[in-house]
Amino acid sequence: MRKNLFFGSIILLALLLFSGVTAAQNIPIDEVTKITVEGNEYVSDFEILNSVATEVGDQTDQESLRADMQSIFEMGYFSDVNIVFENYQGGLNVIFEVVENPILKEIEITGNEPIYSRDKILEILDLNLNTVLNVKKMNENLKSLQEKMQDDGYILARFKDVNVSDQGVLTIDISPGYLNSVEISGNTKTDDDVILREMPITAGEVVNIKKIQKGFQNLSRLGYFVNLNPTLERVNPEENTANLVINLEEGKTGNLKFGGGYSSNDGWIGFVDVSEKNLFGNGQNIGVKWQFGDTTTYSLNFYEPYLWDSEFSFGFSVYDRETDRTTSDDLDYLKKSRGGSISLGHPLPNDWRTSLRYKIEDTEEIWNETATANGVSAVEGETIFGSDNELRSMTLSFNRDTSNNRFHPTSGSINNLSVEYAGDFLGGDMDFTKYNLDTRRYYPGFKNHAWALRMKLGLSDRKTPLAGEEYDLGGSDSLRGYERSDFDDEEANNHLLLFNVEYRIPFNDSFTGVIFTDAGNVWADTDSIALDDLSIGYGLGMRMNTPVGQLRLDYGWNEDSDGQLHFSIGNTF
């Protein structure tokens, strides 16, 4: 018996097939009258002979007998197999001499803690103690363990040493492969800390390619960089270490966005939006927006993704909005709103994130008569009635983004679930609860095309009128081919259901064509919600990438085949 069985970093049974099988030389040609086994103590004769093809009555054949020896060896229980002959009853007794592997008494595993627990590895090895070590089974399961480490992202992990002693102690030494350092090149504006905090792996940890890929998805979603190229460089093969080098090229993070459109009710409307999503290279987002037309809005937004270098995010917004419209009854309607919000967020497991927002808004509504409305005469400009509303609400949100690209996703999903509670102990004179779900899915299409799907659901449980908090439908961001005013329920838009499907066809780096179908509606009561009560819109669109952002032009038709042009910025969803 050999004093040691040693197997290299990746153990292959083929290495042993030709060293453990002794070739049968000068085999006498005669009839086989008996077949026996010698040297086995724990593995039964029946189990061994079951793998032998030669039978009593056959003529001896060198190739056949060598194949039998190899079959016995491939059972995995033996470190050596030989064959001898003796005369027996006018023929030959073919004797297979075997040397059994040691009885497996103990399994020692080192270097595995950063990857899997001892129990997990023993489960994969599936070896029984106090039985003859089955080398074939061990090799196959070690190979499975190696493949699992690779599949789970541990691309540097390998077996540093695998051996079994005469005393039956199997020792497995795993070298996981550690990250020596993380180096960054190409950033002239963005702080290193802003980049490193998006990487879920740091120096000293076991190298895991899935964590590295996740980090680069996080960096890509920031929108700060036009090119990202990660490389792993070996440092010390003996210690199995490597450096992660992040090569990147920064893009423009300041944007001037504008958009507009024409409405038969409201005339021309538009907006100008100035934003910086990497303020001073610190990863903060700030934006100022001006909207003009039937609604004039001034707003300021700020977002800090890592408040005081913690996992908490912080944001606030303030706005001043004034809406001026004329209804179909020739009533002038003026609505003034001022308010703001603050929010705190924190990450959750499995890429989810939660946030809590407090919102305050004061609204003033004034109705004037321009001619005669509802049989009531008044001097032009006279105030018929007015109302004031105070909104105080808290919104709890859960969000998850696994899309592969922030601007042109072809796989993954975005999910947003929120509950907004207003009134009661929060104050104000509006009392309601709103439940909102916005889920989006992205799939690859033909060649580099992509499918984009969205479902949006809004439900409200109100004790007082929503008074401006109703759901809006129609226009460039929801149901194209329609105006928002096409979906004003006589009572209130308390509930909403919307479906969007787009097929996106990139022509080149600058232009993308879109074919879309939208379906949706709003209702006053939950009993009225029905899939057969959805309005349908469909059409064609074009996206153009410019230095100031992506411009969007859509032309949609409603169910009456009336067309509507929509002009805005960025993907619909």
Coordinates of C-alpha atoms in Angstrom, one line a residue, residues 90-563:
G90 CA -7.6 -27.8 -16.9
G91 CA -7.7 -24.0 -17.4
L92 CA -6.8 -20.8 -15.6
N93 CA -7.9 -19.2 -12.4
V94 CA -7.8 -15.4 -13.1
I95 CA -6.9 -13.7 -9.8
F96 CA -7.5 -9.9 -9.4
E97 CA -5.2 -8.6 -6.7
V98 CA -6.4 -5.3 -5.2
V99 CA -5.1 -2.9 -2.6
E100 CA -7.9 -1.1 -0.8
N101 CA -7.8 2.6 0.0
P102 CA -7.6 3.5 3.7
I103 CA -10.7 3.5 5.9
L104 CA -11.8 7.2 6.0
K105 CA -11.6 8.2 9.7
E106 CA -11.6 12.0 9.6
I107 CA -12.0 15.0 7.2
E108 CA -10.0 18.1 7.8
I109 CA -10.9 21.3 5.8
T110 CA -8.9 24.5 6.0
G111 CA -9.3 27.8 4.2
N112 CA -13.0 27.4 3.6
E113 CA -14.5 29.8 6.1
P114 CA -14.7 32.8 3.8
I115 CA -16.6 30.8 1.2
Y116 CA -18.7 27.9 2.7
S117 CA -19.2 26.4 6.1
R118 CA -17.7 23.0 6.9
D119 CA -21.1 21.4 6.9
K120 CA -21.9 22.7 3.4
I121 CA -18.6 21.3 2.0
L122 CA -19.2 17.9 3.8
E123 CA -22.6 17.9 2.2
I124 CA -21.1 18.4 -1.3
L125 CA -18.3 15.8 -0.7
D126 CA -20.9 13.2 0.5
L127 CA -18.2 10.9 1.9
N128 CA -19.1 8.4 4.7
L129 CA -16.7 8.0 7.6
N130 CA -15.5 4.5 8.7
T131 CA -15.8 3.1 5.2
V132 CA -13.2 2.6 2.5
L133 CA -12.4 5.9 0.8
N134 CA -13.9 6.0 -2.6
V135 CA -11.4 8.1 -4.6
K136 CA -13.7 8.2 -7.7
K137 CA -16.6 9.6 -5.7
M138 CA -14.2 12.0 -3.9
N139 CA -12.8 13.3 -7.2
E140 CA -16.2 13.8 -8.8
N141 CA -17.5 15.7 -5.7
L142 CA -14.3 17.8 -5.4
K143 CA -14.9 18.7 -9.1
S144 CA -18.5 19.6 -8.2
L145 CA -17.2 21.7 -5.3
Q146 CA -14.8 23.5 -7.7
E147 CA -17.5 24.2 -10.2
K148 CA -19.8 25.5 -7.5
M149 CA -17.1 27.9 -6.3
Q150 CA -16.7 29.1 -9.8
D151 CA -20.5 29.4 -10.4
D152 CA -20.9 31.4 -7.1
G153 CA -18.3 33.9 -8.3
Y154 CA -15.2 32.7 -6.4
I155 CA -13.1 32.7 -9.6
L156 CA -9.7 32.5 -7.9
A157 CA -10.7 29.7 -5.5
R158 CA -8.7 26.5 -5.9
F159 CA -7.5 23.4 -4.0
K160 CA -4.1 24.1 -2.6
D161 CA -3.6 20.6 -1.2
V162 CA -5.7 17.4 -1.1
N163 CA -4.3 14.2 0.4
V164 CA -5.2 11.2 2.5
S165 CA -2.9 9.6 5.0
D166 CA -2.5 5.9 5.8
Q167 CA -4.4 6.6 9.0
G168 CA -7.4 7.6 6.9
V169 CA -7.3 11.4 7.5
L170 CA -8.5 13.3 4.4
T171 CA -7.1 16.8 4.3
I172 CA -8.5 19.5 2.0
D173 CA -6.8 22.9 1.9
I174 CA -8.7 25.5 0.0
S175 CA -7.1 28.7 -1.3
P176 CA -10.0 31.2 -1.7
G177 CA -8.1 34.0 -3.4
Y178 CA -8.1 37.4 -1.8
L179 CA -8.4 41.0 -3.1
N180 CA -5.1 42.8 -2.4
S181 CA -6.3 46.3 -3.3
V182 CA -8.8 48.3 -5.3
E183 CA -7.2 50.9 -7.7
I184 CA -9.1 53.6 -9.6
S185 CA -7.9 55.4 -12.7
G186 CA -9.5 58.0 -15.0
N187 CA -11.5 60.0 -12.5
T188 CA -10.7 63.7 -12.5
K189 CA -13.9 65.0 -10.8
T190 CA -15.5 62.2 -8.8
D191 CA -13.9 61.4 -5.4
D192 CA -12.5 57.9 -5.0
D193 CA -14.8 57.4 -2.0
V194 CA -17.8 58.0 -4.1
I195 CA -16.7 55.2 -6.4
L196 CA -15.5 52.8 -3.7
R197 CA -18.8 53.0 -1.7
E198 CA -20.7 51.6 -4.7
M199 CA -18.5 48.5 -4.7
P200 CA -19.7 45.7 -2.4
I201 CA -16.2 44.3 -2.1
T202 CA -13.1 45.8 -0.5
A203 CA -9.4 45.0 -0.1
G204 CA -8.8 41.9 2.1
E205 CA -12.1 40.1 1.1
V206 CA -12.3 37.0 -1.0
V207 CA -12.5 37.8 -4.7
N208 CA -16.1 37.3 -6.0
I209 CA -16.8 38.2 -9.6
K210 CA -20.5 38.6 -8.8
K211 CA -19.8 41.3 -6.2
I212 CA -17.5 43.0 -8.7
Q213 CA -20.2 42.9 -11.4
K214 CA -22.8 44.2 -8.9
G215 CA -20.5 47.1 -8.1
F216 CA -20.1 48.0 -11.7
Q217 CA -23.9 47.9 -12.2
N218 CA -24.1 50.3 -9.3
L219 CA -21.5 52.6 -10.9
S220 CA -23.3 52.4 -14.3
R221 CA -26.6 53.4 -12.7
L222 CA -25.1 56.6 -11.3
G223 CA -24.8 57.9 -14.8
Y224 CA -21.4 59.6 -14.0
F225 CA -19.3 57.6 -16.5
V226 CA -19.4 56.9 -20.2
N227 CA -17.0 54.0 -20.0
L228 CA -16.2 51.4 -17.3
N229 CA -13.6 48.7 -17.6
P230 CA -12.7 46.5 -14.6
T231 CA -9.6 44.3 -14.7
L232 CA -8.2 41.8 -12.2
E233 CA -4.4 41.7 -12.0
R234 CA -2.6 38.8 -10.3
V235 CA -0.2 40.0 -7.5
N236 CA 1.2 36.9 -5.9
P237 CA 0.2 33.5 -7.5
E238 CA 1.6 31.6 -4.4
E239 CA -0.6 33.6 -2.0
N240 CA -3.5 33.7 -4.6
T241 CA -4.1 37.4 -4.5
A242 CA -5.1 40.0 -7.1
N243 CA -5.7 43.7 -7.5
L244 CA -9.0 45.1 -8.9
V245 CA -8.3 48.0 -11.3
I246 CA -11.3 50.2 -12.1
N247 CA -10.6 52.0 -15.4
L248 CA -13.2 54.6 -16.1
E249 CA -14.0 57.6 -18.3
E250 CA -16.2 60.4 -16.8
G251 CA -19.1 61.9 -18.6
K252 CA -21.1 65.1 -18.2
T253 CA -23.2 65.1 -15.1
G254 CA -24.7 68.5 -15.4
N255 CA -27.8 68.7 -17.6
L256 CA -30.0 71.3 -19.1
K257 CA -33.3 69.6 -20.0
F258 CA -36.3 71.1 -21.8
G259 CA -39.5 69.9 -23.2
G260 CA -42.9 71.0 -24.4
G261 CA -46.1 70.2 -26.2
Y262 CA -49.4 71.7 -27.4
S263 CA -52.8 71.1 -25.9
S264 CA -56.1 72.2 -27.4
N265 CA -57.3 73.1 -23.9
D266 CA -54.0 74.6 -22.5
G267 CA -52.1 75.8 -25.5
W268 CA -48.3 75.6 -25.5
I269 CA -46.6 74.2 -22.4
G270 CA -43.0 73.6 -21.6
F271 CA -40.3 73.2 -19.0
V272 CA -36.7 73.9 -18.3
D273 CA -34.8 71.7 -15.9
V274 CA -31.2 72.4 -14.8
S275 CA -29.6 69.6 -12.7
E276 CA -26.2 68.3 -11.5
K277 CA -26.1 64.7 -10.3
N278 CA -22.5 64.7 -9.1
L279 CA -22.2 68.0 -7.2
F280 CA -18.6 68.8 -6.7
G281 CA -17.7 65.2 -7.3
N282 CA -19.4 64.1 -4.0
G283 CA -22.2 62.2 -5.6
Q284 CA -25.0 64.6 -4.5
N285 CA -27.9 65.5 -6.8
I286 CA -29.3 69.0 -7.1
G287 CA -31.9 70.3 -9.5
V288 CA -33.9 73.4 -10.3
K289 CA -37.0 73.3 -12.5
W290 CA -39.2 75.9 -14.2
Q291 CA -42.4 74.8 -15.9
F292 CA -44.5 77.3 -17.8
G293 CA -47.8 77.3 -19.6
D294 CA -51.1 76.3 -18.0
T295 CA -49.1 75.4 -15.0
T296 CA -46.2 77.4 -13.7
T297 CA -43.8 75.7 -11.3
Y298 CA -40.6 76.6 -9.6
S299 CA -38.9 73.8 -7.7
L300 CA -35.6 72.9 -6.0
N301 CA -34.5 69.4 -5.2
F302 CA -31.5 68.0 -3.3
Y303 CA -30.5 64.4 -2.7
E304 CA -27.6 63.0 -0.6
P305 CA -27.3 59.2 -1.1
Y306 CA -24.9 58.6 1.8
L307 CA -25.7 61.0 4.7
W308 CA -22.6 61.6 6.8
D309 CA -21.0 58.5 5.1
S310 CA -23.7 56.3 6.5
E311 CA -26.1 54.0 4.7
F312 CA -28.9 56.5 5.2
S313 CA -29.9 58.7 2.3
F314 CA -31.4 62.2 2.7
G315 CA -33.4 64.4 0.4
F316 CA -35.6 67.5 0.4
S317 CA -37.6 69.5 -2.1
V318 CA -39.5 72.8 -2.2
Y319 CA -41.8 74.1 -4.8
D320 CA -44.2 76.8 -5.8
R321 CA -46.9 75.8 -8.4
E322 CA -49.7 77.8 -10.0
T323 CA -52.3 76.3 -12.4
D324 CA -54.6 78.5 -14.5
R325 CA -57.3 76.8 -16.6
T326 CA -60.7 77.5 -18.1
T327 CA -63.3 74.7 -17.8
S328 CA -65.9 73.6 -20.4
D329 CA -68.4 75.7 -18.3
D330 CA -66.4 78.8 -18.9
L331 CA -65.1 78.9 -15.4
D332 CA -61.6 80.3 -14.8
Y333 CA -59.8 78.0 -12.3
L334 CA -56.7 79.1 -10.5
K335 CA -54.9 76.8 -8.1
K336 CA -51.8 77.8 -6.1
S337 CA -49.7 75.3 -4.2
R338 CA -46.7 75.7 -2.1
G339 CA -44.9 73.0 -0.2
G340 CA -42.0 70.7 0.2
S341 CA -40.8 67.4 1.6
I342 CA -37.9 65.7 3.4
S343 CA -37.0 62.0 3.2
L344 CA -34.8 59.4 4.7
G345 CA -33.9 56.1 3.1
H346 CA -31.9 53.0 3.9
P347 CA -31.0 49.8 2.0
L348 CA -32.7 46.4 2.6
P349 CA -31.5 42.9 1.6
N350 CA -31.8 41.6 -2.0
D351 CA -31.3 45.1 -3.6
W352 CA -34.4 46.6 -2.0
R353 CA -34.4 50.0 -0.5
T354 CA -36.9 51.7 1.8
S355 CA -37.6 55.4 2.4
L356 CA -39.9 57.5 4.6
R357 CA -41.0 61.0 3.3
Y358 CA -42.8 63.7 5.1
K359 CA -44.7 66.1 2.8
I360 CA -46.4 69.5 3.6
E361 CA -48.4 71.4 1.0
D362 CA -50.8 74.4 1.3
T363 CA -53.2 74.8 -1.6
E364 CA -55.5 77.7 -2.5
E365 CA -58.2 77.3 -5.2
I366 CA -60.1 80.3 -6.7
W367 CA -62.9 80.0 -9.3
N368 CA -63.9 83.0 -11.4
E369 CA -66.7 83.5 -13.9
T370 CA -65.8 84.8 -17.3
A371 CA -69.3 84.7 -18.7
T372 CA -72.3 82.9 -17.2
A373 CA -71.8 79.6 -15.5
N374 CA -74.5 77.3 -14.3
G375 CA -77.1 80.0 -14.5
V376 CA -75.2 82.3 -12.1
S377 CA -74.4 85.7 -13.5
A378 CA -71.5 87.8 -12.3
V379 CA -69.1 90.5 -13.3
E380 CA -66.1 89.2 -15.2
G381 CA -63.3 88.4 -12.8
E382 CA -65.6 88.2 -9.8
T383 CA -64.7 85.4 -7.4
I384 CA -67.6 82.9 -7.3
F385 CA -66.0 80.7 -4.6
G386 CA -62.6 79.6 -3.3
S387 CA -61.2 77.0 -1.0
D388 CA -58.0 76.3 0.9
N389 CA -56.5 72.9 1.6
E390 CA -53.6 71.8 3.9
L391 CA -51.9 68.5 3.2
R392 CA -49.7 66.8 5.7
S393 CA -48.7 63.2 4.8
M394 CA -46.1 60.5 5.4
T395 CA -45.2 58.1 2.6
L396 CA -43.4 54.7 3.2
S397 CA -41.8 53.4 0.0
F398 CA -40.0 50.2 -1.0
N399 CA -37.9 50.3 -4.2
R400 CA -35.8 47.8 -6.1
D401 CA -33.8 48.4 -9.3
T402 CA -32.0 45.5 -11.0
S403 CA -32.0 46.9 -14.6
N404 CA -28.7 46.6 -16.4
N405 CA -28.6 50.2 -17.6
R406 CA -30.1 53.4 -16.2
F407 CA -30.9 54.9 -19.6
H408 CA -31.2 51.9 -22.1
P409 CA -32.1 48.8 -20.0
T410 CA -32.4 45.5 -21.9
S411 CA -32.8 43.2 -18.8
G412 CA -33.8 43.4 -15.2
S413 CA -36.7 45.2 -13.5
I414 CA -37.6 48.3 -11.4
N415 CA -40.2 48.0 -8.7
N416 CA -41.8 50.8 -6.6
L417 CA -44.4 50.2 -3.9
S418 CA -45.6 53.0 -1.6
V419 CA -48.3 53.8 0.9
E420 CA -49.1 57.5 1.6
Y421 CA -51.1 58.4 4.7
A422 CA -52.5 61.9 5.2
G423 CA -54.4 63.6 8.0
D424 CA -55.2 62.3 11.5
F425 CA -52.3 62.9 13.9
L426 CA -50.2 64.5 11.0
G427 CA -52.6 67.5 10.9
G428 CA -53.9 69.2 7.8
D429 CA -57.5 69.0 6.6
M430 CA -57.1 66.2 4.1
D431 CA -57.5 62.6 5.3
F432 CA -56.8 59.7 3.0
T433 CA -54.6 56.6 2.3
K434 CA -53.1 56.0 -1.1
Y435 CA -51.5 52.7 -2.3
N436 CA -49.3 52.8 -5.3
L437 CA -47.5 50.1 -7.3
D438 CA -45.2 50.8 -10.3
T439 CA -43.5 47.7 -11.7
R440 CA -41.3 47.7 -14.9
R441 CA -39.7 44.8 -16.8
Y442 CA -37.1 44.8 -19.5
Y443 CA -36.3 42.0 -21.9
P444 CA -33.9 41.7 -24.9
G445 CA -35.5 41.7 -28.3
F446 CA -34.2 40.9 -31.8
K447 CA -30.5 41.7 -32.1
N448 CA -29.9 44.8 -29.9
H449 CA -33.6 45.6 -29.6
A450 CA -35.4 45.7 -26.2
W451 CA -38.9 45.2 -24.8
A452 CA -40.0 47.5 -22.0
L453 CA -43.2 46.8 -20.0
R454 CA -44.9 48.7 -17.2
M455 CA -47.9 48.3 -15.0
K456 CA -49.0 51.1 -12.7
L457 CA -51.7 50.8 -10.1
G458 CA -53.1 53.4 -7.8
L459 CA -55.8 53.0 -5.1
S460 CA -57.0 55.5 -2.6
D461 CA -59.1 55.1 0.6
R462 CA -60.3 58.7 1.3
K463 CA -62.3 60.2 4.2
T464 CA -62.2 63.7 2.6
P465 CA -62.0 64.7 -1.1
L466 CA -58.5 64.3 -2.6
A467 CA -58.6 67.9 -3.7
G468 CA -55.7 67.9 -6.1
E469 CA -54.3 64.6 -5.1
E470 CA -56.3 62.7 -7.7
Y471 CA -54.6 60.4 -10.2
D472 CA -53.6 61.9 -13.5
L473 CA -53.9 60.0 -16.8
G474 CA -53.1 61.0 -20.3
G475 CA -50.1 62.7 -21.9
S476 CA -46.5 61.9 -22.7
D477 CA -45.7 60.0 -19.5
S478 CA -48.7 57.8 -19.2
L479 CA -51.4 57.2 -21.8
R480 CA -50.2 58.6 -25.1
G481 CA -52.7 59.7 -27.8
Y482 CA -54.8 61.5 -25.0
E483 CA -54.6 64.7 -23.0
R484 CA -54.7 64.6 -19.2
S485 CA -58.1 66.4 -19.3
D486 CA -59.6 63.5 -21.3
F487 CA -59.7 61.5 -18.0
D488 CA -61.3 63.8 -15.5
D489 CA -64.0 61.7 -13.7
E490 CA -67.1 63.7 -12.7
E491 CA -66.6 62.6 -9.1
A492 CA -62.9 62.1 -8.6
N493 CA -60.0 60.2 -10.1
N494 CA -59.6 58.0 -7.0
H495 CA -58.2 54.9 -8.7
L496 CA -55.9 54.3 -11.6
L497 CA -54.7 51.4 -13.7
L498 CA -52.1 51.8 -16.5
F499 CA -50.3 49.4 -18.8
N500 CA -47.4 50.4 -21.2
V501 CA -45.6 48.3 -23.7
E502 CA -42.7 49.6 -25.8
Y503 CA -40.4 47.9 -28.4
R504 CA -37.2 49.9 -28.7
I505 CA -35.1 49.8 -31.8
P506 CA -31.7 51.5 -31.6
F507 CA -30.6 52.7 -35.1
N508 CA -27.2 54.0 -33.9
D509 CA -25.7 55.6 -30.8
S510 CA -27.8 58.7 -31.3
F511 CA -31.3 57.6 -32.5
T512 CA -33.7 55.0 -31.2
G513 CA -37.1 54.2 -32.6
V514 CA -40.1 53.1 -30.5
I515 CA -43.3 51.3 -31.2
F516 CA -45.7 51.6 -28.2
T517 CA -49.2 50.6 -27.0
D518 CA -50.7 52.0 -23.8
A519 CA -53.9 51.1 -22.0
G520 CA -55.4 52.7 -18.9
N521 CA -58.2 54.5 -17.1
V522 CA -59.2 56.2 -13.9
W523 CA -62.3 55.5 -11.7
A524 CA -64.1 57.0 -8.8
D525 CA -65.0 53.7 -7.1
T526 CA -63.2 50.4 -6.8
D527 CA -66.4 48.6 -7.9
S528 CA -66.0 50.4 -11.3
I529 CA -62.5 49.1 -12.0
A530 CA -62.6 46.7 -15.0
L531 CA -60.1 45.5 -17.6
D532 CA -62.7 45.9 -20.3
D533 CA -63.0 49.6 -19.4
L534 CA -59.5 50.6 -20.4
S535 CA -58.8 53.2 -23.1
I536 CA -56.2 52.2 -25.7
G537 CA -53.5 54.4 -27.2
Y538 CA -50.8 53.4 -29.7
G539 CA -48.2 55.0 -31.9
L540 CA -44.6 55.6 -32.9
G541 CA -41.8 57.5 -31.3
M542 CA -38.2 58.6 -31.7
R543 CA -35.5 59.1 -29.1
M544 CA -32.4 61.3 -29.8
N545 CA -29.4 61.4 -27.5
T546 CA -28.0 64.9 -27.2
P547 CA -25.4 66.6 -25.0
V548 CA -28.3 68.0 -22.8
G549 CA -30.0 64.6 -22.5
Q550 CA -32.3 62.3 -24.4
L551 CA -35.1 64.0 -26.3
R552 CA -38.3 62.1 -26.8
L553 CA -40.9 62.6 -29.5
D554 CA -44.0 60.4 -29.6
Y555 CA -47.1 60.5 -31.8
G556 CA -50.0 58.6 -30.4
W557 CA -53.5 57.7 -31.7
N558 CA -56.5 57.2 -29.4
E559 CA -59.4 54.8 -30.0
D560 CA -61.1 57.4 -32.3
S561 CA -57.9 57.5 -34.4
D562 CA -57.3 61.1 -33.4
G563 CA -53.6 61.9 -33.2

